[in-house]
Short mmCIF file of C-alpha atoms in Angstrom, two decimals:
data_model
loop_
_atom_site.label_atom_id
_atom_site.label_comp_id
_atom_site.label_asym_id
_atom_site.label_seq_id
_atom_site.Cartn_x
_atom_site.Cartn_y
_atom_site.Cartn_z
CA UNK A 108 19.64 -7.47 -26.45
CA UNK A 109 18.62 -6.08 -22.98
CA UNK A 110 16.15 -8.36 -20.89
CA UNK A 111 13.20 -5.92 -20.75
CA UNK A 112 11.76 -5.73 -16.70
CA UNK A 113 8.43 -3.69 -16.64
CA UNK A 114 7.43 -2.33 -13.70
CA UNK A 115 3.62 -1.14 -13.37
CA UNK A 116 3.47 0.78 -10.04
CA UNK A 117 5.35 2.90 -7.90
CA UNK A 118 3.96 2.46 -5.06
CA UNK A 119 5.80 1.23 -1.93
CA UNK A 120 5.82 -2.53 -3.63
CA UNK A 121 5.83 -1.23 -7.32
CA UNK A 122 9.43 1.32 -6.46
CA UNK A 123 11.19 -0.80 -4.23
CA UNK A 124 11.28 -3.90 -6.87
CA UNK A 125 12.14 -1.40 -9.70
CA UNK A 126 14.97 -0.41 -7.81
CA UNK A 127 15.98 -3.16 -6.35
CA UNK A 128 16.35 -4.85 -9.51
CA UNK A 129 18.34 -2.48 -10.91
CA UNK A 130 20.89 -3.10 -7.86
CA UNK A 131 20.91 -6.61 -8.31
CA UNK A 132 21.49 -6.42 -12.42
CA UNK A 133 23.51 -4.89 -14.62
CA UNK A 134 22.87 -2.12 -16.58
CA UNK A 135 24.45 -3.95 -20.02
CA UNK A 136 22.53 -7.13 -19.10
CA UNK A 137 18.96 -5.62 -18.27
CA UNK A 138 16.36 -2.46 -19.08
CA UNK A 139 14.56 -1.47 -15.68
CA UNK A 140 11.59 0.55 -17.20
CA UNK A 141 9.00 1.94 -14.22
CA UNK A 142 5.30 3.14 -15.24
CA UNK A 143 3.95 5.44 -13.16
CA UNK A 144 1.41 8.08 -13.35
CA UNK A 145 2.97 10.43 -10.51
CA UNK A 146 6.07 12.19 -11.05
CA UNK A 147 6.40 11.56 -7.41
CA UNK A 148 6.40 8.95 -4.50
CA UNK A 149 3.28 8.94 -2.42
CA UNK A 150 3.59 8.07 1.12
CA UNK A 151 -0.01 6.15 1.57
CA UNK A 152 0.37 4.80 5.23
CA UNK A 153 0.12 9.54 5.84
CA UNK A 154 -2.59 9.85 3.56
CA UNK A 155 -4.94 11.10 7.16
CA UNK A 156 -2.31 13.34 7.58
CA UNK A 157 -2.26 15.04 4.59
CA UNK A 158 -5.83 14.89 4.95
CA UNK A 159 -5.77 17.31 8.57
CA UNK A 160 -3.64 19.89 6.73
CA UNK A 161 -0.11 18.45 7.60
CA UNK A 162 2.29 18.25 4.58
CA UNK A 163 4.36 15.98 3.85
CA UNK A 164 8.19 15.44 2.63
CA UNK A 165 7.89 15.72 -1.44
CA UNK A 166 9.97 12.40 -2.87
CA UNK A 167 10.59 13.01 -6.33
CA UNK A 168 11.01 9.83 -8.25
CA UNK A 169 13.53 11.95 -10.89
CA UNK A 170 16.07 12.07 -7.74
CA UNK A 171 15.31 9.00 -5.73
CA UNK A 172 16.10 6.86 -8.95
CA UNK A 173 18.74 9.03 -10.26
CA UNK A 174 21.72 7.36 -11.22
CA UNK A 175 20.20 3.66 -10.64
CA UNK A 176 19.40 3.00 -14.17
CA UNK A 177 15.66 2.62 -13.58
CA UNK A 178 13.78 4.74 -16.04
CA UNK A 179 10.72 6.52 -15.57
CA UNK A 180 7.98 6.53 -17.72
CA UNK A 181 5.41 8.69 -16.60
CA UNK A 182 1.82 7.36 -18.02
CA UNK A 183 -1.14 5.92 -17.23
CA UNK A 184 -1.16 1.74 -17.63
CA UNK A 185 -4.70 1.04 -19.46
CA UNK A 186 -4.28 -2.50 -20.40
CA UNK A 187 -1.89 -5.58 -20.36
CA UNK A 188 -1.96 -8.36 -22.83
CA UNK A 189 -0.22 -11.02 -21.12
CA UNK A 190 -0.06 -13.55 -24.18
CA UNK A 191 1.70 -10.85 -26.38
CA UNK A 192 3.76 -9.65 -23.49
CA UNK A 193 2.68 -5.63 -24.33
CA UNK A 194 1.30 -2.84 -21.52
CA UNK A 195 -1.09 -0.31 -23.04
CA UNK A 196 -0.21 3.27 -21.72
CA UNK A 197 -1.47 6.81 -22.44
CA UNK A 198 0.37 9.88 -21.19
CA UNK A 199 0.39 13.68 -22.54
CA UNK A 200 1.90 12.46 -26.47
CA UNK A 201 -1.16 9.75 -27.05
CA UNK A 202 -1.36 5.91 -26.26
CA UNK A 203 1.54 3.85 -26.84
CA UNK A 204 2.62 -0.03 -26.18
CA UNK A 205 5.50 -1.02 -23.85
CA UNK A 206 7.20 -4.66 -24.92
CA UNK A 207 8.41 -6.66 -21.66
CA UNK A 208 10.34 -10.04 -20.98
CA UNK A 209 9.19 -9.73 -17.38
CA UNK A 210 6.33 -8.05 -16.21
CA UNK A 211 6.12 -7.08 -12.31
CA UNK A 212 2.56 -5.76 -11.77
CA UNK A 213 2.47 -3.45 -8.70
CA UNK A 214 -0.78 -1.64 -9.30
CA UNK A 215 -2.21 -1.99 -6.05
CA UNK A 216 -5.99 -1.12 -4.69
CA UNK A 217 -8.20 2.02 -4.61
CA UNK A 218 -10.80 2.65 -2.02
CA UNK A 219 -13.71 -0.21 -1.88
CA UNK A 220 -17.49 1.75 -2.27
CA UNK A 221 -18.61 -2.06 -0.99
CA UNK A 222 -21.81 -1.43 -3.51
CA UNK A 223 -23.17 0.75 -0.54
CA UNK A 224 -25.86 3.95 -2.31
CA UNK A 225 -24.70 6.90 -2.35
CA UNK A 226 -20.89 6.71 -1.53
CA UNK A 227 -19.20 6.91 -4.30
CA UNK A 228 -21.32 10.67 -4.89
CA UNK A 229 -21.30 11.84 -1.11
CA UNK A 230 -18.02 10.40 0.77
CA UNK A 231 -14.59 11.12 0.82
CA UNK A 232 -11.95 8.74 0.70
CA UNK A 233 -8.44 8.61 1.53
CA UNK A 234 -6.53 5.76 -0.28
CA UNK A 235 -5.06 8.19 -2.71
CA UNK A 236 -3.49 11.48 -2.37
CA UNK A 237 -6.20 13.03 -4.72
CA UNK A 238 -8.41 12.07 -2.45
CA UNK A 239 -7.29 12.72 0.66
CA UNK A 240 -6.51 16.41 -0.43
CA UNK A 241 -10.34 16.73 -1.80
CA UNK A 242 -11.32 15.38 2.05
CA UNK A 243 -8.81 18.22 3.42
CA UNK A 244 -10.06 20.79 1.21
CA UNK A 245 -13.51 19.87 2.67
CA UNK A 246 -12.73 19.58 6.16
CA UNK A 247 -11.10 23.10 5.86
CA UNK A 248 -13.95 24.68 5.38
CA UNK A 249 -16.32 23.06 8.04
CA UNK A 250 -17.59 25.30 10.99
CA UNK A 251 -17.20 24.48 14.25
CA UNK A 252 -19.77 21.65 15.94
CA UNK A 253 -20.34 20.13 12.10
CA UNK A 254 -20.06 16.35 12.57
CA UNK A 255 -17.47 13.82 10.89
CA UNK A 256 -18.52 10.44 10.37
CA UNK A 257 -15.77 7.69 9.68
CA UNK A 258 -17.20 4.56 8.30
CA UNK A 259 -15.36 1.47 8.85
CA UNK A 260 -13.11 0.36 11.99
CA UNK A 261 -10.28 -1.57 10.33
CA UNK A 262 -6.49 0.07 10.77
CA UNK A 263 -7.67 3.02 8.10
CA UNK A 264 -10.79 4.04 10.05
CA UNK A 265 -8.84 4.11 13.69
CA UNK A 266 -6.21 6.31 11.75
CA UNK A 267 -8.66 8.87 10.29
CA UNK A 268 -10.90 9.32 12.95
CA UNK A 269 -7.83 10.00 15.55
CA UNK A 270 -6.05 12.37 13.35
CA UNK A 271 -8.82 14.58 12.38
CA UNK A 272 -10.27 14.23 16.18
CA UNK A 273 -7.23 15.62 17.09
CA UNK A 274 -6.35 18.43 14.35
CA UNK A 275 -9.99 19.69 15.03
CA UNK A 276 -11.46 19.07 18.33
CA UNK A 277 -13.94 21.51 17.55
CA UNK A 278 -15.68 19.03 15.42
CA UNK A 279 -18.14 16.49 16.28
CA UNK A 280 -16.28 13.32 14.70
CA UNK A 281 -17.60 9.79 14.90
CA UNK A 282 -16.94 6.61 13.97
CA UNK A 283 -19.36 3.82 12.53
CA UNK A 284 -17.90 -0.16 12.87
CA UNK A 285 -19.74 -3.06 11.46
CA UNK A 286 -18.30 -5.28 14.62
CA UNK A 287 -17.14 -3.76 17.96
CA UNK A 288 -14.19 -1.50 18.05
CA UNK A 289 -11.31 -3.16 17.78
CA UNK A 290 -12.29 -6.54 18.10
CA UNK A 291 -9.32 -7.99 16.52
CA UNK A 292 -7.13 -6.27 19.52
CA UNK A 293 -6.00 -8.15 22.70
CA UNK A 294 -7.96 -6.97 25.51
CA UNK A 295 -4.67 -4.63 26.78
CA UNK A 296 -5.03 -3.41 22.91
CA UNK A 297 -8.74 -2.74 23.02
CA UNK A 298 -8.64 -1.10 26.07
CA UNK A 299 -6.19 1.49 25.04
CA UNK A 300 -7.93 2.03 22.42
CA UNK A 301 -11.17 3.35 24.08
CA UNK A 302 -9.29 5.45 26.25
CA UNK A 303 -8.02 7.00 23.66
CA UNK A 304 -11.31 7.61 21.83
CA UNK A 305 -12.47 8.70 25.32
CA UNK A 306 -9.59 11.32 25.64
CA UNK A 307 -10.64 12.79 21.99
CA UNK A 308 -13.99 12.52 22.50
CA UNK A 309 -15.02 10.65 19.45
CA UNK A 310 -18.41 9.33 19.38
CA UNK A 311 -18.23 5.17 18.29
CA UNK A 312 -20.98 3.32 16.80
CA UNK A 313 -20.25 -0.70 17.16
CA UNK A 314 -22.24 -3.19 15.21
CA UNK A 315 -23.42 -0.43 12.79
CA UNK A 316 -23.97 -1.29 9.98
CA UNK A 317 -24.12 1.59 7.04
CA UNK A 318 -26.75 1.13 4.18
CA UNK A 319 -26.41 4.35 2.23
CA UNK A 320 -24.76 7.59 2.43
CA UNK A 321 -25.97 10.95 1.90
CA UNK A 322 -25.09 14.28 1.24
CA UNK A 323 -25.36 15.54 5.30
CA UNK A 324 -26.11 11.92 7.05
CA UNK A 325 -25.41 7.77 6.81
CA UNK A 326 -28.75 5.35 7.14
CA UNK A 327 -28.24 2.25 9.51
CA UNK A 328 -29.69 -1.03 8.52
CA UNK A 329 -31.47 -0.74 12.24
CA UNK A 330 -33.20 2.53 9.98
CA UNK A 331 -31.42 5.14 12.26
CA UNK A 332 -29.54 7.99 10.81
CA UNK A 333 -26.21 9.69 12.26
CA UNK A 334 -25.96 13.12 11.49
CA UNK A 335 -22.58 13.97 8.93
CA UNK A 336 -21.30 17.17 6.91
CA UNK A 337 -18.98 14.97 5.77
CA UNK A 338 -18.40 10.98 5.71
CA UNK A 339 -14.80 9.19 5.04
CA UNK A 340 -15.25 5.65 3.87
CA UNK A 341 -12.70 3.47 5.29
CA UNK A 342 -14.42 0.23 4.66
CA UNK A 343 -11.01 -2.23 3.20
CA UNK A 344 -9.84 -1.81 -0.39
CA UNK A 345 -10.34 -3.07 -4.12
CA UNK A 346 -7.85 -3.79 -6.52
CA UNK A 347 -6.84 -2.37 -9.58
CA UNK A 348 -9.12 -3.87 -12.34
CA UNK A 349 -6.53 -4.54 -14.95
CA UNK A 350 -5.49 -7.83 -14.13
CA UNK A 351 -8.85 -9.30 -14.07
CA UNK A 352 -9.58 -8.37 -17.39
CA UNK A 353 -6.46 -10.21 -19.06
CA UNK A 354 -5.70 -14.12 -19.47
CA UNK A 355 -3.94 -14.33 -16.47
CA UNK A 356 -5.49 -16.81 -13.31
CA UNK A 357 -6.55 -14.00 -10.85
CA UNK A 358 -8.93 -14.87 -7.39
CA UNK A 359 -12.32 -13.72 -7.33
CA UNK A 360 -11.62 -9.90 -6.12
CA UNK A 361 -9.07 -9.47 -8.76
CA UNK A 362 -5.62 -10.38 -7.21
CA UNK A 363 -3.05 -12.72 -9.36
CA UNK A 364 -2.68 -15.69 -8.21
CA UNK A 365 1.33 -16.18 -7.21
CA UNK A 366 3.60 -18.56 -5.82
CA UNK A 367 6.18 -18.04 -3.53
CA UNK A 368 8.24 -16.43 -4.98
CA UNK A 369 5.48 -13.96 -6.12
CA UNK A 370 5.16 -15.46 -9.94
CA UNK A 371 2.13 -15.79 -11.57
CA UNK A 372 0.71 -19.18 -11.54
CA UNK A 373 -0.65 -19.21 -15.32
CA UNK A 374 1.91 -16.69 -16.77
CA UNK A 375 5.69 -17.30 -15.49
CA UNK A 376 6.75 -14.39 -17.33
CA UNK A 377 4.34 -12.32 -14.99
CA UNK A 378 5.13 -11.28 -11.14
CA UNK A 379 2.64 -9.41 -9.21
CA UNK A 380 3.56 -7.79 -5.93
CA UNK A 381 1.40 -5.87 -2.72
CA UNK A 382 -1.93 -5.82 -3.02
CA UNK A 383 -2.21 -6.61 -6.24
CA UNK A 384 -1.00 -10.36 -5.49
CA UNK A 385 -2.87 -12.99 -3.87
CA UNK A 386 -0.42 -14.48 -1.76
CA UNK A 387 -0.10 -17.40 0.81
CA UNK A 388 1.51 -16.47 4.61
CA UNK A 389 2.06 -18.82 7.21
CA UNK A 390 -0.74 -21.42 8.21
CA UNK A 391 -1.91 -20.90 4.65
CA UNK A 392 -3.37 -17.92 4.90
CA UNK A 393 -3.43 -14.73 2.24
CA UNK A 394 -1.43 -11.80 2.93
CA UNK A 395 -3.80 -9.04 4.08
CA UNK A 396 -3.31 -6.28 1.92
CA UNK A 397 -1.05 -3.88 4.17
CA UNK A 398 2.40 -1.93 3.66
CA UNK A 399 3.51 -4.55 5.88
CA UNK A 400 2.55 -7.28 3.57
CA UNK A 401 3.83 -5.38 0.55
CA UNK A 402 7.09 -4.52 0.77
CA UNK A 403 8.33 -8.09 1.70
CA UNK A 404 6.98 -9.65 -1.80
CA UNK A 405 8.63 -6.49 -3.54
CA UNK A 406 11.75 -7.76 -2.02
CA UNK A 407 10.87 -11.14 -2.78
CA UNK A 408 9.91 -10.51 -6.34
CA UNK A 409 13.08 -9.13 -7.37
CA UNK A 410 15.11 -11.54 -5.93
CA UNK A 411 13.77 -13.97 -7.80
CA UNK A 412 13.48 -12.60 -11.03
CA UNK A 413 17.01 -11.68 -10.51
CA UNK A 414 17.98 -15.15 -9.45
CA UNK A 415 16.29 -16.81 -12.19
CA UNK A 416 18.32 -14.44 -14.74
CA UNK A 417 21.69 -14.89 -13.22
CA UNK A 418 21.20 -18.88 -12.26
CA UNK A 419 21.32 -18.28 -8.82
CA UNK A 420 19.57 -19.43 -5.86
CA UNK A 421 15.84 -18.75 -5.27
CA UNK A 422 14.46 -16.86 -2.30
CA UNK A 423 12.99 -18.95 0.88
CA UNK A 424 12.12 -16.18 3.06
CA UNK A 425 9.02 -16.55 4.51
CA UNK A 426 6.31 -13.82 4.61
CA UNK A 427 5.31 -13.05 8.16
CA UNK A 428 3.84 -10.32 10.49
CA UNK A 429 5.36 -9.45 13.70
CA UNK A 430 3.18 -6.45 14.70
CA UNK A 431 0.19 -4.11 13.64
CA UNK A 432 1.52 -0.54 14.02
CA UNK A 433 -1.73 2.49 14.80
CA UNK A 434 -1.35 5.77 14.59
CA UNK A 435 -3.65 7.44 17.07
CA UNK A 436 -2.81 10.75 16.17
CA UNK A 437 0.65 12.37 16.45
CA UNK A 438 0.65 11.78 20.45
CA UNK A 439 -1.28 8.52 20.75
CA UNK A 440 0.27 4.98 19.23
CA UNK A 441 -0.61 1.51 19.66
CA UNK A 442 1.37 -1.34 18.38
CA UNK A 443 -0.12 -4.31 18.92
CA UNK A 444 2.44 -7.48 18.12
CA UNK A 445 1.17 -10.94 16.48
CA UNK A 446 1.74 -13.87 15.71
CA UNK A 447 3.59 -14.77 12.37
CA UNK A 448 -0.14 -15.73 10.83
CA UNK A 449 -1.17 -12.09 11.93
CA UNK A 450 -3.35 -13.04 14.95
CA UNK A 451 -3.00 -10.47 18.40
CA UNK A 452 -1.16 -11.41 21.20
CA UNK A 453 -1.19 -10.41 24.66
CA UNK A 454 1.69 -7.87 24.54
CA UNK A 455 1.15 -4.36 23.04
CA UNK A 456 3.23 -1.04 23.14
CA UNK A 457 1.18 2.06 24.06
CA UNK A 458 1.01 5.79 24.40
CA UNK A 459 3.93 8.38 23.19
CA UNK A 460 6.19 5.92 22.53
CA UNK A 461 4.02 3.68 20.22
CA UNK A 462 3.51 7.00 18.31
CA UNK A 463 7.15 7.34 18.15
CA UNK A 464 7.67 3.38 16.88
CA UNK A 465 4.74 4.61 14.33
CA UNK A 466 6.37 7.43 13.09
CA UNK A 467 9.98 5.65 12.58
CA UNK A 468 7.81 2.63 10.84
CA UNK A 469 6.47 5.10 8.27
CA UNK A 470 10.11 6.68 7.85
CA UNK A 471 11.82 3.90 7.41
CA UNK A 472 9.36 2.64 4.88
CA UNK A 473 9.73 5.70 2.74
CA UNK A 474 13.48 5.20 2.91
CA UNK A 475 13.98 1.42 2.03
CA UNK A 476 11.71 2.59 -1.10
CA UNK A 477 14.77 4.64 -1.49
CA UNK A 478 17.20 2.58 -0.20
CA UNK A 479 15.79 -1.05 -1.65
CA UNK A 480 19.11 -2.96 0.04
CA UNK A 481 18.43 -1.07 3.12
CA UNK A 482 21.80 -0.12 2.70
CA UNK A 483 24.01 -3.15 2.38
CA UNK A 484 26.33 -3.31 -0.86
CA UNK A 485 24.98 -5.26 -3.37
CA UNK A 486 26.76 -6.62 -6.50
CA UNK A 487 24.98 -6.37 -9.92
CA UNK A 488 25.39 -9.79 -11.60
CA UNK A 489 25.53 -11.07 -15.10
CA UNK A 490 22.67 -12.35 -16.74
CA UNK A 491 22.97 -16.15 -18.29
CA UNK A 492 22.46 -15.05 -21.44
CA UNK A 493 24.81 -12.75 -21.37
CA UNK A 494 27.34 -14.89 -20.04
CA UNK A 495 26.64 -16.94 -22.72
CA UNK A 496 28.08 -14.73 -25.32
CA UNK A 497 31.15 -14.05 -23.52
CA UNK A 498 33.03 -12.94 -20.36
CA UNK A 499 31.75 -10.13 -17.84
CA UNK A 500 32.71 -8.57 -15.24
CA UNK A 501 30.26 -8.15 -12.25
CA UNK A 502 29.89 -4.64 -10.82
CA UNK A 503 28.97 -3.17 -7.18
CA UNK A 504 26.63 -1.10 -6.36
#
């Protein structure tokens, strides 16, 4: 009997453990099944892009996991029952349940409405790819001196507002920030910032709080109004709601609750990776949900699920950040390095090389998804229990 590893996901977290699993494992020894919806990998950290009118590199998941012995199961994941070890999914044939041994859940977020009237029937988000090709479908067809209002000033809302300031300067775009902009910046970070902002001429409201959106304007709890053909909410993310409806122990907002090697807590049987997992950084503080975040519990993940199979030893790596990477555009950057706990320091990069760092950052996460190893040979071990039974030969890959 194969040990059955479900992966639910394929995001950046959800792909690379799939496939790095199946490089650590043998084929014999263990069943690599991913669930996805998408026939397709969807770069997230270029969703603004896509949303201007650039396109982007298709990644077809039939050739980036051909020959790896992950399968693809293309389906929608409606429900996990974590005490029968069984994922409910629906595709085009009807509903069906997938059995698992392990489970790594990789769902991730969706865009976060924050409760605010009114968004979720007037504004425009651009956490997916459905999304941000309804917001470019939209933007295509606004006239000249129309205004753009981007709500929320986190990493998101700096992206948007830059990218479609700059794909359409004849637009009137804006951007609304509950604090001031960029207040989590150094002051060399900040301050590259504005001039940037300045240079594109994009209109920022600090300590604005939005109350409700509507179809052509936002309402301010001060009881102003800001003018807005169109409004892109940018305001954080919320998870995927599975997970809080089954009997594992999740946080308050819906993440599992891991250790560290990204295992569930209540359910050892259970991994959950990216945003989906609620996990502890340096100084004892969550992960921020992030790419950056992400992809080193993917690796984590299946390191120790692989470990655990084969009797070998358990990842230590710890979970750090060494810089937040901005894309201002595609001729403006700013890369502002931190400390391992994710707090600014003085020293940031700037200008058309920061774009440049950006741009190979978003590259080379699309090809570790890939490229799970990041190239190095690997060597796909035996599983105890397969051992067990009799002698085996380990195989490279």
């Amino acid at each position: 009997m194969q040990h059955r590893i479900v992966v639910l996901g394929a995001g950046y977290t959800g792909a690379v453990a799939a496939g790095r699993l199946a490089k650590r494992l043998r084929r014999e020894d263990v069943a690599v099944t991913l669930v996805n919806a998408e026939p397709d990998f969807v770069e997230r950290v270029r969703m603004h892009q896509l949303a201007v009118g650039q396109d982007l590199k298709p990644r077809p998941f039939s050739d980036m996991f051909a020959g790896t012995g992950v399968e693809l199961r293309l389906a929608k994941v409606t429900g996990v029952d974590v005490d029968r070890r069984t994922v409910a999914v629906t595709d085009a044939n009807g509903s069906e349940e997938l059995s698992y041994d392990t489970l790594v859940y990789a769902l991730g977020s969706g865009w976060n409405a924050q409760g605010v009237p009114g968004t979720a029937e007037h504004a425009y988000e651009i956490a997916s790819r459905a999304g941000a090709l309804r917001l470019r479908e939209r933007l295509a067809r606004l006239a000249a001196g129309q205004t753009v209002v981007v709500v929320g000033g986190g990493l998101t809302g700096l992206e948007a507002a830059t990218e479609i300031a700059e794909a359409r300067p004849d637009l009137d775009v804006a951007l609304a920030v509950r604090g001031g902009l960029g207040d989590w910046l150094s002051p060399k970070g900040r301050a590259h910032l504005r001039k940037v902002f300045g240079k594109l001429r994009i209109t920022v409201y600090e300590h604005a709080a939005v109350t409700g959106v509507e179809a052509d304007r936002v309402a301010m709890a001060d009881g102003k109004t800001i003018p807005a053909a169109v409004t892109v909410w940018t305001t954080g993310f919320v998870v995927h709601p599975i997970a809080k409806a089954t009997a594992l122990k999740v946080t308050g907002t819906g993440q599992i609750v891991v250790d560290a090697t990204m295992r569930s807590v209540s359910h050892p049987d259970v991994y959950a990776v990216g945003d989906a997992a609620h996990a502890m950084g340096p100084g004892d503080k969550p992960l921020r949900m992030s790419c950056a975040s992400g992809i080193p519990t993917a690796w984590q993940a299946a390191d120790a699920i692989a470990a655990r199979l084969t009797g070998g030893k358990l990842p230590d790596t710890p979970l750090r950040y060494f810089n937040q990477c901005i894309s201002l555009g595609r001729k403006e950057g700013l890369i502002q390095y931190v400390t391992a706990d994710d707090r600014a320091v003085q020293a940031v990069l700037t200008g058309r090389l920061a774009a440049v760092y950006k741009e190979l950052v978003c590259k080379g996460a699309a090809w570790g998804v890939a490229n799970p190893t990041l190239g190095l040979p690997t060597r796909r071990r035996v599983t105890r229990e397969r051992a067990a039974t009799g002698p085996a030969v380990e195989a490279l890959g």
